[in-house]
Coordinates of N, CA and C in Angstrom, one line a residue:
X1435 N -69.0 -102.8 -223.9 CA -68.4 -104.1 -223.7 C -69.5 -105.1 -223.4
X1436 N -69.7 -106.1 -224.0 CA -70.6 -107.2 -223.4 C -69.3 -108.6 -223.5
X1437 N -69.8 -109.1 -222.2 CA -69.0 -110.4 -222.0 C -70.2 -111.7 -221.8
X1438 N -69.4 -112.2 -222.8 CA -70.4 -113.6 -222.5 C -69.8 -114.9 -221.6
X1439 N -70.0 -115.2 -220.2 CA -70.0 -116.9 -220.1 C -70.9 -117.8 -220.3
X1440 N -70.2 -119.1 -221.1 CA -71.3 -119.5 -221.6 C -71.4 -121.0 -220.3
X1441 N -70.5 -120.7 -219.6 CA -70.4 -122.1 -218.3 C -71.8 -122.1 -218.0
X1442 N -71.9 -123.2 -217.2 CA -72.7 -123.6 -216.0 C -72.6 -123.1 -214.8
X1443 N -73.6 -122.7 -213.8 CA -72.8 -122.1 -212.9 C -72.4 -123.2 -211.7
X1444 N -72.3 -123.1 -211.2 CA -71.5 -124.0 -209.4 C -73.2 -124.9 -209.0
X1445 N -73.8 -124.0 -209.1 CA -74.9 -124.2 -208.1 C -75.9 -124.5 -208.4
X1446 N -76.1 -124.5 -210.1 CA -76.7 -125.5 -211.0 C -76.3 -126.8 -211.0
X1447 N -74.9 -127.2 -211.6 CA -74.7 -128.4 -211.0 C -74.7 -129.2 -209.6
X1448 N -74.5 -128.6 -208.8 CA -74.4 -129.1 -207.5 C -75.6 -129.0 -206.7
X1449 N -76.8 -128.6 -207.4 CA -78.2 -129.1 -206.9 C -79.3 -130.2 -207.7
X1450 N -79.0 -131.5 -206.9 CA -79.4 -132.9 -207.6 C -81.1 -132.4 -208.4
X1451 N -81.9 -131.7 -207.6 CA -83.3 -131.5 -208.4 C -82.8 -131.1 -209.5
X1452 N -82.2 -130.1 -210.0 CA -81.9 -129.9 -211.8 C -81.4 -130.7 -212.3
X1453 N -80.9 -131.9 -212.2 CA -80.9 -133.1 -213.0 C -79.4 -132.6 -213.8
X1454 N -78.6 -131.8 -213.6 CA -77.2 -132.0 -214.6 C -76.4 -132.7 -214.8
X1455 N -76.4 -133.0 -213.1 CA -75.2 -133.8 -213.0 C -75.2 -135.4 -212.4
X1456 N -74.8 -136.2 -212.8 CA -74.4 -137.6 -212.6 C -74.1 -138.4 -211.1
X1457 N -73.2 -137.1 -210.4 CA -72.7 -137.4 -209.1 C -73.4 -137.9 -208.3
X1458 N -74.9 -137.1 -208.1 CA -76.2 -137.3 -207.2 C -77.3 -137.3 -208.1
X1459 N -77.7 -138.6 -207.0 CA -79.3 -138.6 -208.0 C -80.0 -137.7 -207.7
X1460 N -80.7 -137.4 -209.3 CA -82.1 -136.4 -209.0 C -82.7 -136.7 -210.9
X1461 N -83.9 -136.3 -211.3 CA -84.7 -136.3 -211.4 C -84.0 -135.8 -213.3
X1462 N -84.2 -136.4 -214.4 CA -84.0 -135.7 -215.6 C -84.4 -134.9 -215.8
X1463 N -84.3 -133.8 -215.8 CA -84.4 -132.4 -215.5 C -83.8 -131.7 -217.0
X1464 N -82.5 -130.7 -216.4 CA -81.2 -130.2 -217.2 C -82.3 -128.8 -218.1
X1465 N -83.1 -128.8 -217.6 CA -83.9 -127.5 -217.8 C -83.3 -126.2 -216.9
X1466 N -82.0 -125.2 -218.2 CA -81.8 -124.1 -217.3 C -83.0 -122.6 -217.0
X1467 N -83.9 -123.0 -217.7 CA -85.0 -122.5 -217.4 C -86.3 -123.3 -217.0
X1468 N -86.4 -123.2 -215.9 CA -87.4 -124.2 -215.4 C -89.1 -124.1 -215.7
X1469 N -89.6 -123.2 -216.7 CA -90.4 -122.9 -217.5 C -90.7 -123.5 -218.6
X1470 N -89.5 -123.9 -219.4 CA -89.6 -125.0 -220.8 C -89.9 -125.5 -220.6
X1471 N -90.6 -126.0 -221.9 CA -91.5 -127.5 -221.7 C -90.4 -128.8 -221.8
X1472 N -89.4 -128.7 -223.0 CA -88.7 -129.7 -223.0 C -87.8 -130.2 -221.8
X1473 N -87.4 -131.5 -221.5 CA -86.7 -131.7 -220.3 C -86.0 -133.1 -220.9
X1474 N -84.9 -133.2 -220.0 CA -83.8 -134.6 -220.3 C -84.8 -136.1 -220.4
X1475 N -85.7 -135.6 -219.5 CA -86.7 -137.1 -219.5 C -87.6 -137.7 -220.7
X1476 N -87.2 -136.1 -221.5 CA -88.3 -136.3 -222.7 C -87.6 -136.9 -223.8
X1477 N -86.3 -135.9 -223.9 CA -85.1 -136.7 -225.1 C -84.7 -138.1 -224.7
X1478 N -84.6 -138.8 -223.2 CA -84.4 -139.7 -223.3 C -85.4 -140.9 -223.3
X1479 N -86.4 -140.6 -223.1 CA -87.4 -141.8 -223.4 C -88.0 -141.2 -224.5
X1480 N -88.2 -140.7 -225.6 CA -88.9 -140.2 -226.6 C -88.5 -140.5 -227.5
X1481 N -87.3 -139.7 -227.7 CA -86.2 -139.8 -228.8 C -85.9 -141.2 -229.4
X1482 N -85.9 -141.3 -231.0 CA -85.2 -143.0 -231.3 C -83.7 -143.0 -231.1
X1483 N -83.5 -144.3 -231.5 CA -82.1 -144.1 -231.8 C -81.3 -143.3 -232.8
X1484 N -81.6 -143.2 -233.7 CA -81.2 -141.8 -234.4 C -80.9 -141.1 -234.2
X1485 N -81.9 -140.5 -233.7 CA -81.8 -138.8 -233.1 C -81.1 -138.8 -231.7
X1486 N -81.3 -139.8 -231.0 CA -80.3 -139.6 -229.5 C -78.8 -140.0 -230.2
X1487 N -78.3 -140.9 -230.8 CA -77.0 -141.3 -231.7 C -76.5 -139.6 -232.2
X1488 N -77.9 -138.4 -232.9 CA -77.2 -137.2 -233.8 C -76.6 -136.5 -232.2
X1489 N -77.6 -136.6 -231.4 CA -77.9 -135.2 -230.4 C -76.0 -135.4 -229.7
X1490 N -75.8 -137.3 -229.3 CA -74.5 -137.8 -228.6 C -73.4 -137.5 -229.4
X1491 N -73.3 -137.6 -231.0 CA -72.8 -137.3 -231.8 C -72.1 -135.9 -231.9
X1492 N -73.1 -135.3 -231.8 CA -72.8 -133.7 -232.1 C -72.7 -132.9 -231.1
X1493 N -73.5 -133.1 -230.3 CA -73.5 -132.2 -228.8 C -72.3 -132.5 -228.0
X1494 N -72.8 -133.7 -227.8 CA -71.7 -134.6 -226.6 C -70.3 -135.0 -227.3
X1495 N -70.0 -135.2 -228.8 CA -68.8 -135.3 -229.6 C -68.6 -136.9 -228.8
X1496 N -69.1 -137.7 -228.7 CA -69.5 -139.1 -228.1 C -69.0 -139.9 -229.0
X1497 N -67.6 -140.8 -229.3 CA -67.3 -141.8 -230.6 C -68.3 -142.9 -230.4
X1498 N -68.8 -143.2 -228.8 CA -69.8 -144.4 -228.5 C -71.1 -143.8 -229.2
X1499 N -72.1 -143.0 -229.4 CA -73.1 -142.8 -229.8 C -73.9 -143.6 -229.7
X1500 N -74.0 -144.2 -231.3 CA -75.1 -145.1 -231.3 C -75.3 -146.4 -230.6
X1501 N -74.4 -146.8 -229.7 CA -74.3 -147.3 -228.5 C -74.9 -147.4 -227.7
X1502 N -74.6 -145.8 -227.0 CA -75.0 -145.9 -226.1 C -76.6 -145.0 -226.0
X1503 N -77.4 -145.1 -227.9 CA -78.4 -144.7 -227.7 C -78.9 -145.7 -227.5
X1504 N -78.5 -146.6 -227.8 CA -79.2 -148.2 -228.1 C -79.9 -148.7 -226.8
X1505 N -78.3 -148.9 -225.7 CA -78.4 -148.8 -224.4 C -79.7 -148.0 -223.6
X1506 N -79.8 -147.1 -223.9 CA -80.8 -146.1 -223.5 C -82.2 -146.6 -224.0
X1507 N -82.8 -146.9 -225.0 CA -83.8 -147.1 -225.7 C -84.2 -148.4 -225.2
X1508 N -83.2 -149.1 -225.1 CA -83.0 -151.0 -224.6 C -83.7 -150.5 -222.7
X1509 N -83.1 -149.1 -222.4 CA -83.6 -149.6 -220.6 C -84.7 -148.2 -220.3
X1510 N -85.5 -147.8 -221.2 CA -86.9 -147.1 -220.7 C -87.8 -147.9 -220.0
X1511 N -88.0 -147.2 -219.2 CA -88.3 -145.9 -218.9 C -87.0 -145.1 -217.9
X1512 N -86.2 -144.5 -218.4 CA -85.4 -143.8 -217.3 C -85.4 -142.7 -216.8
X1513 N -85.4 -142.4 -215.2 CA -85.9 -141.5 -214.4 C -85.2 -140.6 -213.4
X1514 N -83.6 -141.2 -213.4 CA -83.0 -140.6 -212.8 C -82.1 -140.1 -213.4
X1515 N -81.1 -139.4 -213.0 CA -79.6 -138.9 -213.6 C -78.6 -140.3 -213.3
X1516 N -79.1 -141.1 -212.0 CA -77.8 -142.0 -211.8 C -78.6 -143.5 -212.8
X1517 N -79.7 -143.6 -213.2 CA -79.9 -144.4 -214.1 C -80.0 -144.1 -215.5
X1518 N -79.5 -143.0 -216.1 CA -79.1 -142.2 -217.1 C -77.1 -142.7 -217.2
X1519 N -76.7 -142.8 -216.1 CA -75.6 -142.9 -216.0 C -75.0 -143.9 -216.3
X1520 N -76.1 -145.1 -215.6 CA -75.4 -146.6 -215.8 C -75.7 -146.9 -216.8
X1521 N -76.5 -146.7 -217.6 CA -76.9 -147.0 -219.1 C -75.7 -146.9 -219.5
X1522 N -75.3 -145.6 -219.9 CA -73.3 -145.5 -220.4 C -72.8 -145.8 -219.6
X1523 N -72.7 -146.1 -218.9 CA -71.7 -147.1 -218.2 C -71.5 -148.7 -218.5
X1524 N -72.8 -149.2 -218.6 CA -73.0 -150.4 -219.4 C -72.8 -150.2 -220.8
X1525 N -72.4 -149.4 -221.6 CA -72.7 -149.4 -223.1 C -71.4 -149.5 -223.6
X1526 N -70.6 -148.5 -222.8 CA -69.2 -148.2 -222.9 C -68.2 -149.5 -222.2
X1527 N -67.5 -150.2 -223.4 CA -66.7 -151.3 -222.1 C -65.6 -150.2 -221.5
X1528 N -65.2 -151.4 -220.5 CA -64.5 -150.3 -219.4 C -63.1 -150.1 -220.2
X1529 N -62.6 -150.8 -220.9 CA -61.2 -150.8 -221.2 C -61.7 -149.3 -222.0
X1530 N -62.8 -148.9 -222.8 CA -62.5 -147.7 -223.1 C -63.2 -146.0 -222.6
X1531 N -63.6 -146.3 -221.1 CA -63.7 -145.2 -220.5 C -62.4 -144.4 -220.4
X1532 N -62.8 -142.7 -220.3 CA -61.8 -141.8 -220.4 C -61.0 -141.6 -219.1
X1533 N -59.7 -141.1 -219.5 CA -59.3 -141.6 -218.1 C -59.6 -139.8 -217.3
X1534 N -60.0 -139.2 -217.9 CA -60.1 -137.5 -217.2 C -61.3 -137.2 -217.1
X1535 N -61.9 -138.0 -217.1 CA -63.7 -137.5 -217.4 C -64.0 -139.1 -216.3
X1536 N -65.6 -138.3 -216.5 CA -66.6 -139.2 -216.0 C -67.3 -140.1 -217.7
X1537 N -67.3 -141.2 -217.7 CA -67.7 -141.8 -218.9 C -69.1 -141.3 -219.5
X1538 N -70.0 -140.6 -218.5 CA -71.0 -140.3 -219.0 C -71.0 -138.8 -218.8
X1539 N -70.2 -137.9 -219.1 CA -69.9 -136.5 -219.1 C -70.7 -136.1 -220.5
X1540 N -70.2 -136.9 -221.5 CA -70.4 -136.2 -223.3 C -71.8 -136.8 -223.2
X1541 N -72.3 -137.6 -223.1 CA -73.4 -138.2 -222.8 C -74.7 -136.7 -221.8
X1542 N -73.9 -136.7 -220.6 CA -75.0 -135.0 -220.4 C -74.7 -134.1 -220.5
X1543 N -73.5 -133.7 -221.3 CA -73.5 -132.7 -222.1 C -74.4 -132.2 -223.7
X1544 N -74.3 -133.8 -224.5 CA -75.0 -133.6 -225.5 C -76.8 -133.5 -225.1
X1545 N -77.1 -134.3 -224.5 CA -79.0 -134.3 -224.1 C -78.7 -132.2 -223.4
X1546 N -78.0 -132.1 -222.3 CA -78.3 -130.8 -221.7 C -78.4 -129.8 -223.2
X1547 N -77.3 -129.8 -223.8 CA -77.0 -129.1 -225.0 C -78.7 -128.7 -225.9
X1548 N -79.2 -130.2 -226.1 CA -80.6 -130.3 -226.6 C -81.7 -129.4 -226.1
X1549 N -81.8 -129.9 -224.9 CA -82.8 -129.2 -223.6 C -82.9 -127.9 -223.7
X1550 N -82.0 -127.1 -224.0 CA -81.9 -125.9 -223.8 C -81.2 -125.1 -225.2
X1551 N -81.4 -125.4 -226.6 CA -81.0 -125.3 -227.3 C -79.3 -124.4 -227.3
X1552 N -78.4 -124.7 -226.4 CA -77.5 -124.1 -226.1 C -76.7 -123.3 -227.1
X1553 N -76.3 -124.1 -228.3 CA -76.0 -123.5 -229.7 C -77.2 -122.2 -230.1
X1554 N -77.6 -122.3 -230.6 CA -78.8 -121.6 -231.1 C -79.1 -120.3 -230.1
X1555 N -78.9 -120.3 -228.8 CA -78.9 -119.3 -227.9 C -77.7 -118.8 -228.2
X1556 N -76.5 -119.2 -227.9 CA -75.2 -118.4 -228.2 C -75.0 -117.8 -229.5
X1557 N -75.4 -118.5 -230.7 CA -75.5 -117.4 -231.8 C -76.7 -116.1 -231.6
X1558 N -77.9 -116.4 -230.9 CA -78.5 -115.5 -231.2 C -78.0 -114.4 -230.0
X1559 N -77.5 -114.9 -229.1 CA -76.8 -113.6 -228.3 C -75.4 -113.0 -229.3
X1560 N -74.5 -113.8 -230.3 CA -73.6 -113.0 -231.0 C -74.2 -111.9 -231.4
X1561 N -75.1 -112.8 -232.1 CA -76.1 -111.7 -233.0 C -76.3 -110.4 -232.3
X1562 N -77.3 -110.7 -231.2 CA -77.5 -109.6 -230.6 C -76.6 -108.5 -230.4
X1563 N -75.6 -109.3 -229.6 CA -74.4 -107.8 -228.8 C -73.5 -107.5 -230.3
X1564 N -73.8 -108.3 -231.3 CA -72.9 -107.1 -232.5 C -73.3 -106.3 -232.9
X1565 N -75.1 -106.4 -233.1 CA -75.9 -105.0 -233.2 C -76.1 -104.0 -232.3
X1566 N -76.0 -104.2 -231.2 CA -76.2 -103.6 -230.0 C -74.5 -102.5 -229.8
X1567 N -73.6 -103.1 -230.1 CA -72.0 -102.6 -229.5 C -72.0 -101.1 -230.7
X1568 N -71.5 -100.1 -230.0 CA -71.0 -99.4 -230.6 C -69.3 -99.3 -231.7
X1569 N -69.0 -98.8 -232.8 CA -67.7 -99.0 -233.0 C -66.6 -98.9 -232.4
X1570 N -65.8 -99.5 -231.8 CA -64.8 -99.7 -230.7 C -65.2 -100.6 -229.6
X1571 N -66.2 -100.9 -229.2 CA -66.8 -102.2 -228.4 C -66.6 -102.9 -228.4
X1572 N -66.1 -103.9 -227.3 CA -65.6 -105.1 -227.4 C -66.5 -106.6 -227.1
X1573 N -66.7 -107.2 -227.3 CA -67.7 -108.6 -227.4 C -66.2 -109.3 -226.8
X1574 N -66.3 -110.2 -225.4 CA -65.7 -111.0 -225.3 C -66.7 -112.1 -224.9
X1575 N -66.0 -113.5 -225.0 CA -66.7 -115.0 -225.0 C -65.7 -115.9 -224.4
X1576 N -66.2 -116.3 -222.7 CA -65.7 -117.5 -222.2 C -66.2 -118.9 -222.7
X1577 N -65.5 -120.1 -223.4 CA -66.5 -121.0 -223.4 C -65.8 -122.0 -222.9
X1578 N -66.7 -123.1 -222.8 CA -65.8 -124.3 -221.8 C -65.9 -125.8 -222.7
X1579 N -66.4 -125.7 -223.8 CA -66.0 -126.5 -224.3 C -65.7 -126.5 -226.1
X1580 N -65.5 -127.4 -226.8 CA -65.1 -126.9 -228.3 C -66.3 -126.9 -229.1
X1581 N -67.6 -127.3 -229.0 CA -68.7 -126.5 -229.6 C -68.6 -125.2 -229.5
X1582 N -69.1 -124.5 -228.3 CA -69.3 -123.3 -228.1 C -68.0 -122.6 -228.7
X1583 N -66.6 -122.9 -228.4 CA -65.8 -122.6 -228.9 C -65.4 -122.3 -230.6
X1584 N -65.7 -123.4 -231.0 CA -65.7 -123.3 -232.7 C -67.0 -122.8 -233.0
X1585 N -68.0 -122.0 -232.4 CA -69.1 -121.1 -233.0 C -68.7 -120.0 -232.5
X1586 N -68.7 -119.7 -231.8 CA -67.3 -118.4 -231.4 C -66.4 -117.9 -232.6
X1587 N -65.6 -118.5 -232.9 CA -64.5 -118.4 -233.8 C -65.0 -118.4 -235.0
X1588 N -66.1 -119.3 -235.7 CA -66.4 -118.9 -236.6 C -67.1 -117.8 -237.0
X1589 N -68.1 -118.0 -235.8 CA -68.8 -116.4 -235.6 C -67.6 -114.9 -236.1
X1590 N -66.6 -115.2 -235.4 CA -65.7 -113.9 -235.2 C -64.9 -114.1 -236.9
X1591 N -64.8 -115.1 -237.3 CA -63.9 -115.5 -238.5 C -65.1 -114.2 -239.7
X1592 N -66.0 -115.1 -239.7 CA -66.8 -114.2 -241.0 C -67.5 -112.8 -240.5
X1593 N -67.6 -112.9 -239.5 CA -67.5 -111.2 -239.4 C -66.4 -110.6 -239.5
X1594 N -65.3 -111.0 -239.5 CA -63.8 -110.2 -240.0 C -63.4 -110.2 -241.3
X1595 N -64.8 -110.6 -242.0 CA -64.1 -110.1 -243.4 C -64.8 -109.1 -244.9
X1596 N -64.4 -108.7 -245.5 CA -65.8 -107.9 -246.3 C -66.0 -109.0 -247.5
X1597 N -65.9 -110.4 -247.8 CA -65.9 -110.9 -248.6 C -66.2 -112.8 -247.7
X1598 N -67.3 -113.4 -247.8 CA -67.6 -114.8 -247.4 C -68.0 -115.5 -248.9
X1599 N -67.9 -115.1 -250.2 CA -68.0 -115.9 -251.3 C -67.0 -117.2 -251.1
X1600 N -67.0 -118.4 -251.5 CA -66.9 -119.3 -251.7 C -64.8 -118.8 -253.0
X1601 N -63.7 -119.4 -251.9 CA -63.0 -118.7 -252.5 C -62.5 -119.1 -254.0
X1602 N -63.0 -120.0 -255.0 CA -63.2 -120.3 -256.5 C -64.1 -118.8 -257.1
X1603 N -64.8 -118.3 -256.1 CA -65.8 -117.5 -257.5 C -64.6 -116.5 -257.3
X1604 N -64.7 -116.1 -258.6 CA -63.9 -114.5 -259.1 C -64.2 -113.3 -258.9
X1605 N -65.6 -113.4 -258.7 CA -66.0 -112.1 -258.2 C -66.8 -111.8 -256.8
X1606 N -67.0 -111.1 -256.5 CA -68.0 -111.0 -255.0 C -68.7 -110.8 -255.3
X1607 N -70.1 -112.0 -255.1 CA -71.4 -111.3 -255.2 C -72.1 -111.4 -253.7
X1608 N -71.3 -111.4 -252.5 CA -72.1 -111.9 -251.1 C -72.7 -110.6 -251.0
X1609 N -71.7 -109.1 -251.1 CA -72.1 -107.8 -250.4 C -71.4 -107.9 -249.0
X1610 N -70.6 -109.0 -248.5 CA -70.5 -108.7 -246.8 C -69.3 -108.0 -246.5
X1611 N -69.6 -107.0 -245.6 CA -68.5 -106.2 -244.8 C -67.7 -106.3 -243.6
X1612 N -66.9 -106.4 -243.2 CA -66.3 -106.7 -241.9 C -66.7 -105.8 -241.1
X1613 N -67.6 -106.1 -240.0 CA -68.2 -105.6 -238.7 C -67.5 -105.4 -237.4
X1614 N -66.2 -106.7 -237.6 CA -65.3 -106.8 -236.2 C -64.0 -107.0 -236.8
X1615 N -62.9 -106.9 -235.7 CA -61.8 -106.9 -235.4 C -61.7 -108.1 -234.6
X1616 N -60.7 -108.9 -234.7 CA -60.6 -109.8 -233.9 C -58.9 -109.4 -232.9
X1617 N -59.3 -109.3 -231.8 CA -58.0 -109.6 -231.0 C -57.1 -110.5 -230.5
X1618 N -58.0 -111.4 -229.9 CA -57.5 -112.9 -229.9 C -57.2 -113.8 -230.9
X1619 N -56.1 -113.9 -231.9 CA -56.1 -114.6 -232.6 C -56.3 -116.2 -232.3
X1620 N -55.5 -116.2 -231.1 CA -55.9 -117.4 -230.4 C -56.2 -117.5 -228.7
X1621 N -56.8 -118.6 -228.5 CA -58.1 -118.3 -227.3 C -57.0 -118.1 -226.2
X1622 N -57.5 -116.9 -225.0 CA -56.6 -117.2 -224.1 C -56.5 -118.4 -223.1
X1623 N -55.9 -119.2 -222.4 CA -56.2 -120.0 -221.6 C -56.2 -119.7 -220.0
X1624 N -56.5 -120.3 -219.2 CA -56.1 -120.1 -217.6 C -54.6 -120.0 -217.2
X1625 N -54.6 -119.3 -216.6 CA -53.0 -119.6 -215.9 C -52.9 -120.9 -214.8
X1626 N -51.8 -120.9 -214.7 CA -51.8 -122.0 -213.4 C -52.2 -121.4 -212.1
X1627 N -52.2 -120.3 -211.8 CA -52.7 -119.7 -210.4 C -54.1 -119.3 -210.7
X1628 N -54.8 -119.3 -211.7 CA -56.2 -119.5 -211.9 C -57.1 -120.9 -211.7
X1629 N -56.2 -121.8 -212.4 CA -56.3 -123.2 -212.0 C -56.5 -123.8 -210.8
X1630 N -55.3 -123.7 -209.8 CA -55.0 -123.9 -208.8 C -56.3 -123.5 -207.5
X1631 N -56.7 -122.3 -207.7 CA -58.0 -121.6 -207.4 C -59.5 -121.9 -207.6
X1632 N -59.2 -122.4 -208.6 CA -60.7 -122.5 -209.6 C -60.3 -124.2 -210.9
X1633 N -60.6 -125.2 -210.5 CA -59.8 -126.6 -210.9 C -61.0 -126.2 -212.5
X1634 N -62.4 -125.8 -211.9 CA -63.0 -126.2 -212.8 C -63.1 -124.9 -213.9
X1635 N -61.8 -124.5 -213.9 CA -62.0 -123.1 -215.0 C -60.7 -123.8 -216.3
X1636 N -60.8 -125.1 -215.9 CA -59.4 -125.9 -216.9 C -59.5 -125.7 -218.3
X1637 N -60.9 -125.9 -218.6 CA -61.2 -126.0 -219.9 C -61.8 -124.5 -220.6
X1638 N -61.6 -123.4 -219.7 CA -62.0 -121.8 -220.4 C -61.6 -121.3 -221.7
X1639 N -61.7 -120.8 -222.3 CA -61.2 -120.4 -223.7 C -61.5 -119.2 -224.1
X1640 N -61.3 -117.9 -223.8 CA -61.3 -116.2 -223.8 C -61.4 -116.3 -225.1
X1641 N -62.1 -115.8 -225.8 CA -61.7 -114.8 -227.8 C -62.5 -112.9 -227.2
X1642 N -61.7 -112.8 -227.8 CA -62.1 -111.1 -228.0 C -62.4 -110.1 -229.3
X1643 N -63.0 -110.0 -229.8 CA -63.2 -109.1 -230.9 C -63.7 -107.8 -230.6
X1644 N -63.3 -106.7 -231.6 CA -63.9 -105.5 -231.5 C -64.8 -104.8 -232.5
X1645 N -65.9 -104.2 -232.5 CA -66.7 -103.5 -233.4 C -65.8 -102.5 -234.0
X1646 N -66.2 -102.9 -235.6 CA -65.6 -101.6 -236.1 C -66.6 -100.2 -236.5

């Protein structure tokens, strides 16, 4: 059995020097390994607008984007998480902040996402524990938001099948075999007495698949 969480832990965010989180100032950081060279201070004063627009885009799923790279580029040098903050806060008018979130959430989700190639780590750990599991093994995956989630799922989609050709060709020339079983057809959620216990387990998403 290998289980993956792909969360954050408690204690990561809730210590201002690693730079994650918004709430308290500390330092652009968002390095979960404190050994990297790359760090939040580098994407955000380095980076053009482009590339901070792809990273808010795609990481963060951010409709403001190029906004609020603009914003950012317009106020370098920035050095803190709470001046990281106000930038989107100024970028975003207020009539369209979210009403369940913090306005600058997708904002340090997409830069952290960067920092730490967070995608690219989670496929190469699929990778890993499908070669590693014996047949009958199970690979389960918590994730907490819908990136991680839809690479999950796809991940599990094309390993469940002996055929990824493109479905127009008539014949199979991929060669691929189905390696897993999927159990969860769809993701489990929290209960409400998980909830109630744990507020920040709202957004978890369980899939399970098995080696064949």
């Amino acid at each position: 059995m290998v289980l993956f969480d792909f969360g954050l832990s408690s204690t990561q965010i809730d210590e201002p020097q690693r730079g994650f989180s918004f709430r308290a100032d500390g330092p652009l950081d968002m390095r979960m390994d404190p050994s990297s060279e790359l760090t939040a201070a580098t994407v955000v004063n380095e980076y053009d607008v482009p590339e901070l627009e792809r990273i808010l885009r795609e990481y963060g799923e951010e409709r403001w984007a190029r906004r609020i790279a603009q914003f950012i580029v317009a106020r370098r040098p920035l050095r803190t998480t709470r001046e990281l903050a106000a930038a989107v806060e100024a970028a975003i008018p207020r009539r369209a902040w979210p009403r369940d979130i913090h306005v600058a959430t997708r904002t340090f989700q997409g830069i952290r996402i960067e920092v730490n190639d967070e995608l690219g780590q989670i496929e190469s750990g699929l990778r890993a524990a499908l070669s590693t599991l014996k047949p009958g093994g199970r690979m389960a995956t918590i994730s907490f938001h819908s990136l991680e989630d839809r690479l999950v799922k796809s991940f599990f989609n094309v390993e469940s099948k002996d055929c990824i050709c493109p479905p127009q060709q008539p014949v199979c020339t991929c060669g691929h075999r189905a390696t897993l079983r999927i159990i969860t057809r769809h993701p489990v959620r929290p209960s409400e007495e998980e909830l109630a216990a744990n507020p920040r387990a709202r957004s978890a998403r369980l899939r399970v698949a098995e080696k064949l």
